[in-house]
CSV table of C-alpha atoms and ligand atoms in Angstrom, one decimal:
chain,number,residue,atom,x,y,z
S,793,UNK,CA,-18.6,18.1,14.9
S,794,UNK,CA,-16.9,17.0,11.8
S,795,UNK,CA,-14.6,14.1,11.9
S,796,UNK,CA,-12.3,13.0,9.0
S,797,UNK,CA,-11.7,9.3,8.2
S,798,UNK,CA,-7.8,10.2,8.3
S,799,UNK,CA,-6.0,13.2,9.1
S,800,UNK,CA,-1.7,13.2,9.3
S,801,UNK,CA,-0.3,14.8,11.7
S,802,UNK,CA,2.0,17.1,11.9
S,803,UNK,CA,4.6,18.4,14.8
S,804,UNK,CA,6.4,21.0,15.5
S,805,UNK,CA,9.8,18.9,15.2
S,806,UNK,CA,8.3,17.9,11.8
S,807,UNK,CA,7.6,21.9,10.8
S,808,UNK,CA,11.5,22.7,11.9
S,809,UNK,CA,13.3,19.5,10.0
S,810,UNK,CA,11.6,21.6,6.6
S,811,UNK,CA,12.4,24.3,7.3
S,812,UNK,CA,16.3,23.5,8.4
S,813,UNK,CA,16.1,22.0,4.3
S,814,UNK,CA,14.7,24.7,2.8
S,815,UNK,CA,17.4,27.3,5.3
S,816,UNK,CA,20.9,24.5,3.4
S,817,UNK,CA,22.1,24.1,0.1
S,818,UNK,CA,20.6,20.5,-0.3
S,819,UNK,CA,15.8,21.6,-1.6
S,820,UNK,CA,16.2,17.9,-3.5
S,821,UNK,CA,19.3,15.1,-3.9
S,822,UNK,CA,20.7,15.8,-0.7
S,823,UNK,CA,21.4,14.3,3.3
S,824,UNK,CA,18.1,14.1,3.7
S,825,UNK,CA,17.0,11.2,1.6
S,826,UNK,CA,19.9,8.9,2.4
S,827,UNK,CA,19.3,9.0,5.6
S,828,UNK,CA,15.8,9.0,5.4
S,829,UNK,CA,16.2,5.4,3.3
S,830,UNK,CA,18.4,4.1,6.1
S,831,UNK,CA,16.5,4.7,8.7
S,832,UNK,CA,13.4,3.9,6.6
S,833,UNK,CA,15.8,0.4,5.5
S,834,UNK,CA,15.8,-0.1,9.8
S,835,UNK,CA,12.9,0.0,10.9
S,836,UNK,CA,11.4,-2.3,8.4
S,837,UNK,CA,13.7,-4.8,9.0
S,838,UNK,CA,15.1,-4.4,4.9
S,839,UNK,CA,18.9,-4.3,3.8
S,840,UNK,CA,17.8,-1.6,1.2
S,841,UNK,CA,15.2,1.2,0.8
S,842,UNK,CA,14.4,2.9,-2.0
S,843,UNK,CA,12.6,6.6,-1.5
S,844,UNK,CA,10.2,8.0,-4.9
S,845,UNK,CA,8.0,10.0,-5.4
S,846,UNK,CA,4.7,8.2,-5.5
S,847,UNK,CA,4.2,5.0,-4.6
S,848,UNK,CA,2.7,4.9,-8.0
S,849,UNK,CA,6.2,5.9,-9.1
S,850,UNK,CA,7.6,2.9,-7.4
S,851,UNK,CA,5.2,0.0,-8.2
S,852,UNK,CA,5.7,1.6,-11.7
S,853,UNK,CA,10.0,0.9,-11.2
S,854,UNK,CA,9.3,-2.2,-9.4
S,855,UNK,CA,7.8,-3.9,-12.1
S,856,UNK,CA,10.5,-3.4,-14.7
S,857,UNK,CA,13.4,-3.7,-11.9
S,858,UNK,CA,11.7,-7.3,-11.9
S,859,UNK,CA,12.2,-6.9,-16.3
S,860,UNK,CA,8.1,-7.4,-17.0
S,861,UNK,CA,7.6,-5.8,-19.5
S,862,UNK,CA,4.8,-6.0,-23.0
S,863,UNK,CA,3.9,-9.6,-22.9
S,864,UNK,CA,4.0,-10.5,-18.8
S,865,UNK,CA,2.1,-11.4,-17.1
S,866,UNK,CA,0.3,-9.7,-13.4
S,867,UNK,CA,-1.7,-10.9,-10.7
S,868,UNK,CA,-3.1,-8.6,-8.1
S,869,UNK,CA,-6.5,-8.1,-5.8
S,870,UNK,CA,-9.4,-6.2,-7.2
S,871,UNK,CA,-9.5,-4.8,-3.6
S,872,UNK,CA,-7.2,-1.9,-3.8
S,873,UNK,CA,-6.0,0.8,-4.6
S,874,UNK,CA,-5.9,1.3,-8.8
S,875,UNK,CA,-2.2,1.9,-9.4
S,876,UNK,CA,-1.7,-1.7,-7.5
S,877,UNK,CA,-2.9,-2.7,-11.4
S,878,UNK,CA,-1.8,0.0,-13.1
S,879,UNK,CA,1.8,-0.9,-12.7
S,880,UNK,CA,1.3,-3.9,-15.1
S,881,UNK,CA,-0.5,-1.4,-17.6
S,882,UNK,CA,2.3,0.9,-17.6
S,883,UNK,CA,5.2,-1.5,-18.9
S,884,UNK,CA,2.8,-2.4,-21.1
S,885,UNK,CA,2.3,-5.9,-19.7
S,886,UNK,CA,-1.7,-8.6,-18.6
S,887,UNK,CA,-3.5,-7.9,-15.9
S,888,UNK,CA,-5.8,-10.7,-13.5
S,889,UNK,CA,-6.7,-10.6,-10.5
S,890,UNK,CA,-7.1,-12.5,-7.9
S,891,UNK,CA,-9.7,-13.0,-5.4
S,892,UNK,CA,-10.0,-11.7,-2.0
S,893,UNK,CA,-10.6,-13.9,1.2
S,894,UNK,CA,-13.8,-12.2,2.9
S,895,UNK,CA,-12.7,-12.7,6.4
S,896,UNK,CA,-8.7,-11.5,5.6
S,897,UNK,CA,-10.0,-9.1,2.7
S,898,UNK,CA,-6.4,-10.0,1.3
S,899,UNK,CA,-5.1,-11.9,-1.7
S,900,UNK,CA,-7.2,-15.4,-0.8
S,901,UNK,CA,-4.4,-17.8,-1.3
S,902,UNK,CA,-7.1,-20.8,-2.0
S,903,UNK,CA,-7.8,-18.5,-4.5
S,904,UNK,CA,-4.4,-17.7,-5.7
S,905,UNK,CA,-3.6,-21.9,-5.0
S,906,UNK,CA,-6.7,-22.9,-7.6
S,907,UNK,CA,-5.7,-20.0,-10.8
S,908,UNK,CA,-1.5,-20.7,-10.2
S,909,UNK,CA,-3.2,-25.1,-11.6
S,910,UNK,CA,-5.0,-23.5,-14.2
S,911,UNK,CA,-2.4,-21.7,-16.0
S,912,UNK,CA,0.0,-23.9,-15.4
S,913,UNK,CA,-2.4,-26.6,-16.9
S,914,UNK,CA,-3.3,-23.7,-19.6
S,915,UNK,CA,1.0,-22.8,-19.8
S,916,UNK,CA,1.0,-19.3,-18.1
S,917,UNK,CA,1.9,-18.2,-15.5
S,918,UNK,CA,2.4,-15.0,-14.2
S,919,UNK,CA,5.6,-12.8,-14.2
S,920,UNK,CA,4.9,-11.4,-11.1
S,921,UNK,CA,2.0,-11.2,-7.9
S,922,UNK,CA,1.1,-8.1,-6.7
S,923,UNK,CA,-1.0,-9.0,-3.2
S,924,UNK,CA,-1.8,-6.1,-1.2
S,925,UNK,CA,-2.1,-5.2,2.2
S,926,UNK,CA,-5.1,-4.3,2.7
S,927,UNK,CA,-6.2,-2.2,5.0
S,928,UNK,CA,-2.0,-2.1,7.0
S,929,UNK,CA,-3.3,-6.1,7.3
S,930,UNK,CA,0.0,-8.3,6.5
S,931,UNK,CA,-1.3,-10.5,3.5
S,932,UNK,CA,-0.5,-14.6,4.0
S,933,UNK,CA,3.2,-13.8,2.7
S,934,UNK,CA,5.2,-16.9,4.2
S,935,UNK,CA,2.5,-19.0,2.4
S,936,UNK,CA,3.0,-16.2,-1.1
S,937,UNK,CA,6.3,-16.5,-1.1
S,938,UNK,CA,5.5,-20.8,-0.8
S,939,UNK,CA,4.3,-21.0,-4.2
S,940,UNK,CA,6.2,-18.0,-5.7
S,941,UNK,CA,8.8,-21.0,-5.4
S,942,UNK,CA,6.7,-23.4,-6.3
S,943,UNK,CA,5.4,-21.5,-9.1
S,944,UNK,CA,8.2,-19.2,-10.4
S,945,UNK,CA,6.9,-15.2,-10.4
S,946,UNK,CA,7.8,-12.6,-8.0
S,947,UNK,CA,6.3,-11.4,-5.3
S,948,UNK,CA,5.8,-6.8,-5.7
S,949,UNK,CA,4.0,-6.4,-1.8
S,950,UNK,CA,1.8,-3.4,-2.1
S,951,UNK,CA,2.5,-2.8,1.4
S,952,UNK,CA,1.3,1.0,1.0
S,953,UNK,CA,-1.0,0.7,4.3
S,954,UNK,CA,1.6,-1.2,5.7
S,955,UNK,CA,4.2,1.6,7.1
S,956,UNK,CA,5.1,0.0,10.7
S,957,UNK,CA,2.9,-3.6,10.2
S,958,UNK,CA,4.2,-6.5,11.7
S,959,UNK,CA,4.4,-10.2,10.3
S,960,UNK,CA,5.3,-13.0,12.4
S,961,UNK,CA,8.0,-10.7,14.3
S,962,UNK,CA,9.4,-9.5,12.3
S,963,UNK,CA,8.3,-5.8,10.3
S,964,UNK,CA,6.3,-5.7,7.2
S,965,UNK,CA,8.8,-5.4,4.0
S,966,UNK,CA,11.4,-7.7,4.9
S,967,UNK,CA,11.9,-11.4,4.4
S,968,UNK,CA,9.5,-12.6,1.9
S,969,UNK,CA,8.7,-10.0,-1.2
S,970,UNK,CA,10.8,-9.6,-3.9
S,971,UNK,CA,10.2,-5.9,-3.2
S,972,UNK,CA,7.8,-4.0,-0.7
S,973,UNK,CA,6.4,-0.7,-1.6
S,974,UNK,CA,5.2,1.8,1.2
S,975,UNK,CA,3.0,4.9,0.3
S,976,UNK,CA,3.6,8.0,2.4
S,977,UNK,CA,1.0,9.8,0.6
S,978,UNK,CA,-0.8,12.4,3.0
S,979,UNK,CA,-3.8,10.4,4.9
S,980,UNK,CA,-1.7,6.4,4.8
S,981,UNK,CA,0.7,6.4,8.0
S,982,UNK,CA,3.5,8.3,8.0
S,983,UNK,CA,3.0,11.2,5.1
S,984,UNK,CA,5.4,12.9,3.0
S,985,UNK,CA,2.7,14.6,1.1
S,986,UNK,CA,3.1,12.7,-1.3
S,987,UNK,CA,5.5,9.8,-1.1
S,988,UNK,CA,6.7,7.2,-1.6
S,989,UNK,CA,9.8,4.2,-1.2
S,990,UNK,CA,11.1,0.3,-1.8
S,991,UNK,CA,12.4,-1.8,0.3
S,992,UNK,CA,14.3,-4.8,-1.1
S,993,UNK,CA,17.0,-7.3,0.6
S,994,UNK,CA,18.1,-8.3,-2.7
S,995,UNK,CA,21.9,-5.7,-4.3
S,996,UNK,CA,20.9,-5.9,-7.1
S,997,UNK,CA,17.3,-5.2,-7.3
S,998,UNK,CA,17.8,-2.7,-5.2
S,999,UNK,CA,20.8,-1.3,-7.3
S,1000,UNK,CA,18.5,-1.3,-11.2
S,1001,UNK,CA,15.9,0.7,-9.0
S,1002,UNK,CA,18.0,3.8,-8.0
S,1003,UNK,CA,18.5,3.6,-12.0
S,1004,UNK,CA,15.5,3.6,-12.9
S,1005,UNK,CA,14.5,6.1,-10.2
S,1006,UNK,CA,16.5,8.9,-12.0
S,1007,UNK,CA,16.3,8.8,-15.6
S,1008,UNK,CA,18.9,5.6,-16.4
S,1009,UNK,CA,22.0,7.8,-16.1
S,1010,UNK,CA,24.7,7.0,-12.9
S,1011,UNK,CA,27.6,8.9,-12.7
S,1012,UNK,CA,28.9,5.4,-10.5
S,1013,UNK,CA,32.7,4.4,-11.6
S,1014,UNK,CA,30.9,0.9,-11.4
S,1015,UNK,CA,28.0,0.9,-13.3
S,1016,UNK,CA,29.4,3.1,-17.0
S,1017,UNK,CA,30.3,1.3,-20.0
S,1018,UNK,CA,32.4,3.4,-20.9
S,1019,UNK,CA,35.2,4.7,-20.1
S,1020,UNK,CA,35.0,7.9,-17.7
S,1021,UNK,CA,35.8,11.4,-19.8
S,1022,UNK,CA,36.4,13.7,-17.0
S,1023,UNK,CA,34.5,14.7,-13.7
S,1024,UNK,CA,31.8,16.0,-15.3
S,1025,UNK,CA,31.1,12.6,-16.6
S,1026,UNK,CA,27.7,10.5,-16.4
S,1027,UNK,CA,26.4,8.3,-19.4
S,1028,UNK,CA,22.6,6.9,-19.2
S,1029,UNK,CA,22.3,3.5,-18.7
S,1030,UNK,CA,19.3,2.7,-19.4
S,1031,UNK,CA,15.5,4.2,-19.7
S,1032,UNK,CA,14.3,5.8,-16.5
S,1033,UNK,CA,12.4,8.6,-15.3
S,1034,UNK,CA,12.8,10.9,-13.2
S,1035,UNK,CA,11.2,9.5,-9.9
S,1036,UNK,CA,13.0,11.4,-7.0
S,1037,UNK,CA,11.6,12.3,-3.9
S,1038,UNK,CA,12.8,15.9,-2.3
S,1039,UNK,CA,15.2,16.4,1.3
S,1040,UNK,CA,12.0,17.9,1.9
S,1041,UNK,CA,9.9,15.4,1.6
S,1042,UNK,CA,12.3,12.9,3.5
S,1043,UNK,CA,13.5,15.5,6.3
S,1044,UNK,CA,9.5,14.9,6.8
S,1045,UNK,CA,9.2,11.3,6.5
S,1046,UNK,CA,12.7,11.2,8.8
S,1047,UNK,CA,10.9,13.1,11.4
S,1048,UNK,CA,7.5,10.9,11.5
S,1049,UNK,CA,9.6,8.2,11.3
S,1050,UNK,CA,10.1,8.6,15.2
S,1051,UNK,CA,6.2,8.4,15.9
S,1052,UNK,CA,5.9,5.4,14.2
S,1053,UNK,CA,5.3,3.1,16.5
S,1054,UNK,CA,3.5,5.0,18.3
S,1055,UNK,CA,1.1,6.0,16.4
S,1056,UNK,CA,0.9,1.8,15.6
S,1057,UNK,CA,0.0,2.1,19.6
S,1058,UNK,CA,-2.8,4.2,19.6
S,1059,UNK,CA,-3.8,2.7,16.3
S,1060,UNK,CA,-4.4,-0.2,17.5
S,1061,UNK,CA,-6.5,0.6,21.3
S,1062,UNK,CA,-9.0,2.8,19.2
S,1063,UNK,CA,-9.4,-0.5,16.2
S,1064,UNK,CA,-10.0,-2.4,19.9
S,1065,UNK,CA,-12.2,-0.2,21.5
S,1066,UNK,CA,-14.1,-0.3,17.6
S,1067,UNK,CA,-14.3,-4.1,17.8
S,1068,UNK,CA,-15.6,-3.5,21.5
S,1069,UNK,CA,-18.6,-0.9,21.3
S,1070,UNK,CA,-19.3,-2.5,17.1
S,1071,UNK,CA,-19.1,-6.3,17.7
S,1072,UNK,CA,-22.7,-6.7,17.5
S,1073,UNK,CA,-24.7,-8.8,14.2
S,1074,UNK,CA,-25.4,-5.4,12.4
S,1075,UNK,CA,-21.2,-5.5,11.6
S,1076,UNK,CA,-19.3,-7.5,10.0
S,1077,UNK,CA,-15.3,-6.8,12.0
S,1078,UNK,CA,-12.0,-6.2,11.1
S,1079,UNK,CA,-10.2,-9.6,11.8
S,1080,UNK,CA,-7.5,-9.1,13.9
S,1081,UNK,CA,-4.7,-12.4,13.1
S,1082,UNK,CA,-2.3,-13.9,16.3
S,1083,UNK,CA,0.6,-13.5,13.7
S,1084,UNK,CA,0.3,-10.0,12.9
S,1085,UNK,CA,0.3,-6.5,13.2
S,1086,UNK,CA,-1.6,-4.4,11.5
S,1087,UNK,CA,-0.7,-1.4,10.7
S,1088,UNK,CA,-4.4,0.0,11.2
S,1089,UNK,CA,-4.1,2.6,8.1
S,1090,UNK,CA,-8.5,1.1,7.3
S,1091,UNK,CA,-11.0,0.7,9.6
S,1092,UNK,CA,-13.6,-0.9,7.6
S,1093,UNK,CA,-17.4,-1.9,8.9
S,1094,UNK,CA,-19.5,-4.5,6.4
S,1095,UNK,CA,-23.0,-4.0,6.6
S,1096,UNK,CA,-24.8,-7.8,7.2
S,1097,UNK,CA,-28.0,-8.5,7.0
S,1098,UNK,CA,-29.6,-8.0,10.5
S,1099,UNK,CA,-29.1,-4.1,8.4
S,1100,UNK,CA,-32.5,-2.9,7.0
S,1101,UNK,CA,-31.4,0.5,5.9
S,1102,UNK,CA,-28.8,0.2,2.7
S,1103,UNK,CA,-25.6,1.3,2.1
S,1104,UNK,CA,-25.8,4.0,0.5
S,1105,UNK,CA,-28.2,5.2,3.0
S,1106,UNK,CA,-25.5,4.1,6.2
S,1107,UNK,CA,-22.5,6.5,4.1
S,1108,UNK,CA,-25.0,9.3,2.8
S,1109,UNK,CA,-26.4,10.0,7.5
S,1110,UNK,CA,-22.7,9.1,8.4
S,1111,UNK,CA,-21.8,11.7,5.6
S,1112,UNK,CA,-24.4,14.3,7.1
S,1113,UNK,CA,-24.0,13.8,10.6
S,1114,UNK,CA,-20.1,14.9,10.1
S,1115,UNK,CA,-18.1,12.7,9.9
S,1116,UNK,CA,-15.8,11.9,6.4
S,1117,UNK,CA,-16.7,8.0,6.4
S,1118,UNK,CA,-15.2,6.1,2.7
S,1119,UNK,CA,-15.3,3.6,0.3
S,1120,UNK,CA,-12.1,1.3,0.9
S,1121,UNK,CA,-12.2,0.3,-2.9
S,1122,UNK,CA,-14.4,0.5,-5.4
S,1123,UNK,CA,-13.0,-2.9,-6.6
S,1124,UNK,CA,-10.3,-2.3,-9.9
S,1125,UNK,CA,-12.1,-4.8,-12.3
S,1126,UNK,CA,-15.8,-2.2,-12.0
S,1127,UNK,CA,-14.0,0.3,-13.6
S,1128,UNK,CA,-14.7,1.1,-17.0
S,1129,UNK,CA,-11.5,0.9,-18.6
S,1130,UNK,CA,-11.3,-2.6,-17.1
S,1131,UNK,CA,-13.7,-3.1,-18.0
S,1132,UNK,CA,-12.4,-2.3,-21.7
S,1133,UNK,CA,-10.1,-5.0,-20.9
S,1134,UNK,CA,-12.8,-7.5,-21.3
S,1135,UNK,CA,-13.5,-7.6,-17.3
S,1136,UNK,CA,-16.8,-7.2,-15.1
S,1137,UNK,CA,-19.3,-7.4,-12.7
S,1138,UNK,CA,-19.4,-10.8,-11.4
S,1139,UNK,CA,-16.0,-11.8,-12.6
S,1140,UNK,CA,-14.7,-12.0,-8.6
S,1141,UNK,CA,-17.7,-12.4,-6.2
S,1142,UNK,CA,-16.1,-12.1,-2.9
S,1143,UNK,CA,-14.8,-9.0,-3.8
S,1144,UNK,CA,-18.2,-7.7,-4.8
S,1145,UNK,CA,-19.4,-8.9,-1.8
S,1146,UNK,CA,-17.3,-7.2,0.0
S,1147,UNK,CA,-18.4,-4.1,-1.6
S,1148,UNK,CA,-21.8,-3.7,-1.2
S,1149,UNK,CA,-21.2,-3.8,1.8
S,1150,UNK,CA,-18.4,-1.9,2.7
S,1151,UNK,CA,-18.0,1.5,5.3
S,1152,UNK,CA,-14.8,2.7,6.3
S,1153,UNK,CA,-14.7,4.9,8.7
S,1154,UNK,CA,-12.6,7.2,10.4
S,1155,UNK,CA,-9.4,6.4,12.4
S,1156,UNK,CA,-6.4,8.2,13.2
S,1157,UNK,CA,-3.8,9.0,16.1
S,1158,UNK,CA,-5.2,11.8,17.2
S,1159,UNK,CA,-9.0,10.7,17.6
S,1160,UNK,CA,-10.8,11.2,20.7
S,1161,UNK,CA,-12.6,8.3,22.1
S,1162,UNK,CA,-14.9,11.1,22.5
S,1163,UNK,CA,-15.3,11.3,18.8
S,1164,UNK,CA,-15.3,7.3,18.7
S,1165,UNK,CA,-18.4,7.5,20.5
S,1166,UNK,CA,-20.2,9.7,18.5
S,1167,UNK,CA,-19.1,7.6,15.5
S,1168,UNK,CA,-20.1,4.0,16.7
S,1169,UNK,CA,-23.7,6.3,18.5
S,1170,UNK,CA,-24.1,7.7,14.9
S,1171,UNK,CA,-23.4,4.5,13.1
S,1172,UNK,CA,-25.2,1.9,15.6
S,1173,UNK,CA,-28.7,5.0,15.3
S,1174,UNK,CA,-28.9,4.5,10.6
S,1175,UNK,CA,-28.3,0.7,10.9
S,1176,UNK,CA,-30.2,0.0,13.9
B,336,PLP,C1,-2.1,4.9,-1.8
B,336,PLP,C2,-2.1,3.8,-2.1
B,336,PLP,C3,-0.6,3.5,-3.7
B,336,PLP,C4,-0.8,4.6,-4.2
B,336,PLP,O1,0.2,5.4,-3.8
B,336,PLP,P1,0.7,7.1,-4.1
B,336,PLP,O2,2.0,6.9,-3.0
B,336,PLP,O3,-1.1,7.7,-4.2
B,336,PLP,O4,0.9,7.2,-5.5
B,336,PLP,C5,-0.3,2.3,-4.3
B,336,PLP,N1,-1.7,1.2,-3.5
B,336,PLP,C6,-2.2,1.2,-2.6
B,336,PLP,C7,-3.1,0.3,-2.1
B,336,PLP,C8,-2.4,2.7,-1.5
B,336,PLP,O5,-3.7,2.8,-0.8
């Protein structure tokens, strides 16, 4: 039996949607992109959604739209994919980290508050904080908003895991962060193979993001700085990139989006079942909170001191049994590139303790109970 840790679901309708674009007049910049953007904005309660080539590109132009430049300062979490921190380096800003809360595995509000107080005292507050909705569980957005208003920083939410997640009765992607970013990489919740989305309620930020996505070039009459010279006329008014998504990808995303809620339901059922089957002293399981619904991109167990075997042994045993275990993530600050920037192991103890014990076990909508039982029995044997 081979069980991947994640697996995309491509339906006949998805395939038809992509083939229809291939047979149409537009492969890129056609009608599927605005249709996908509108549907995504509606599903996530946002005024604007802007589709781009991938979430890494989205994080990059989000910081640019938020005016972060060389000499700026961005804070994020060590437990994330490296892109959450790299975006700061792309714009020449400095990056720093806030440790995680061991229960939610998201940015710790207590650590953030303490670090902000110290930063204020020393005269260098962050321009932007990038919290991560790790595994699909929304971060503490209400508390983050209060701190953002108090200390005047902007919130760029890395919601790459959280497509379809909910927080305080509303969808993730609206209401709290200045900009939220989603990923449609093949292992994520909804896929376009590669792709990303930015949501915002701010008209001006949305305008800038659209401009930065396409070279900083505009044809919109109200954005031209000079008189139009004719129907061909366009102007470059800022330095942007080619970060566009294609119409084929957008058609796939739009088709996938209709199954988003059903997938969340299925992932929730499987997560509840893991909770039941693995609920013993050997495993520290993901938390479930009353005020938010995870999209369950990942299900991560931490081995406790009750387990004799090492994490490496348990991991190798799972792989040997054909189970696609994974580890999310190596703390960003411990990578060689970040060590060269002055960070070191020991800087963020909660993130490091989590990392040393974490194993991501398979979870995807098409997973069967038989597959899940096999994961559980194998894990029980290895951690026995
Ligand atoms: C996947 C991921 C990204 C990057 O997404 P891409 O679409 O692959 O660029 C960024 N942040 C987090 C937390 C992710 O999981």
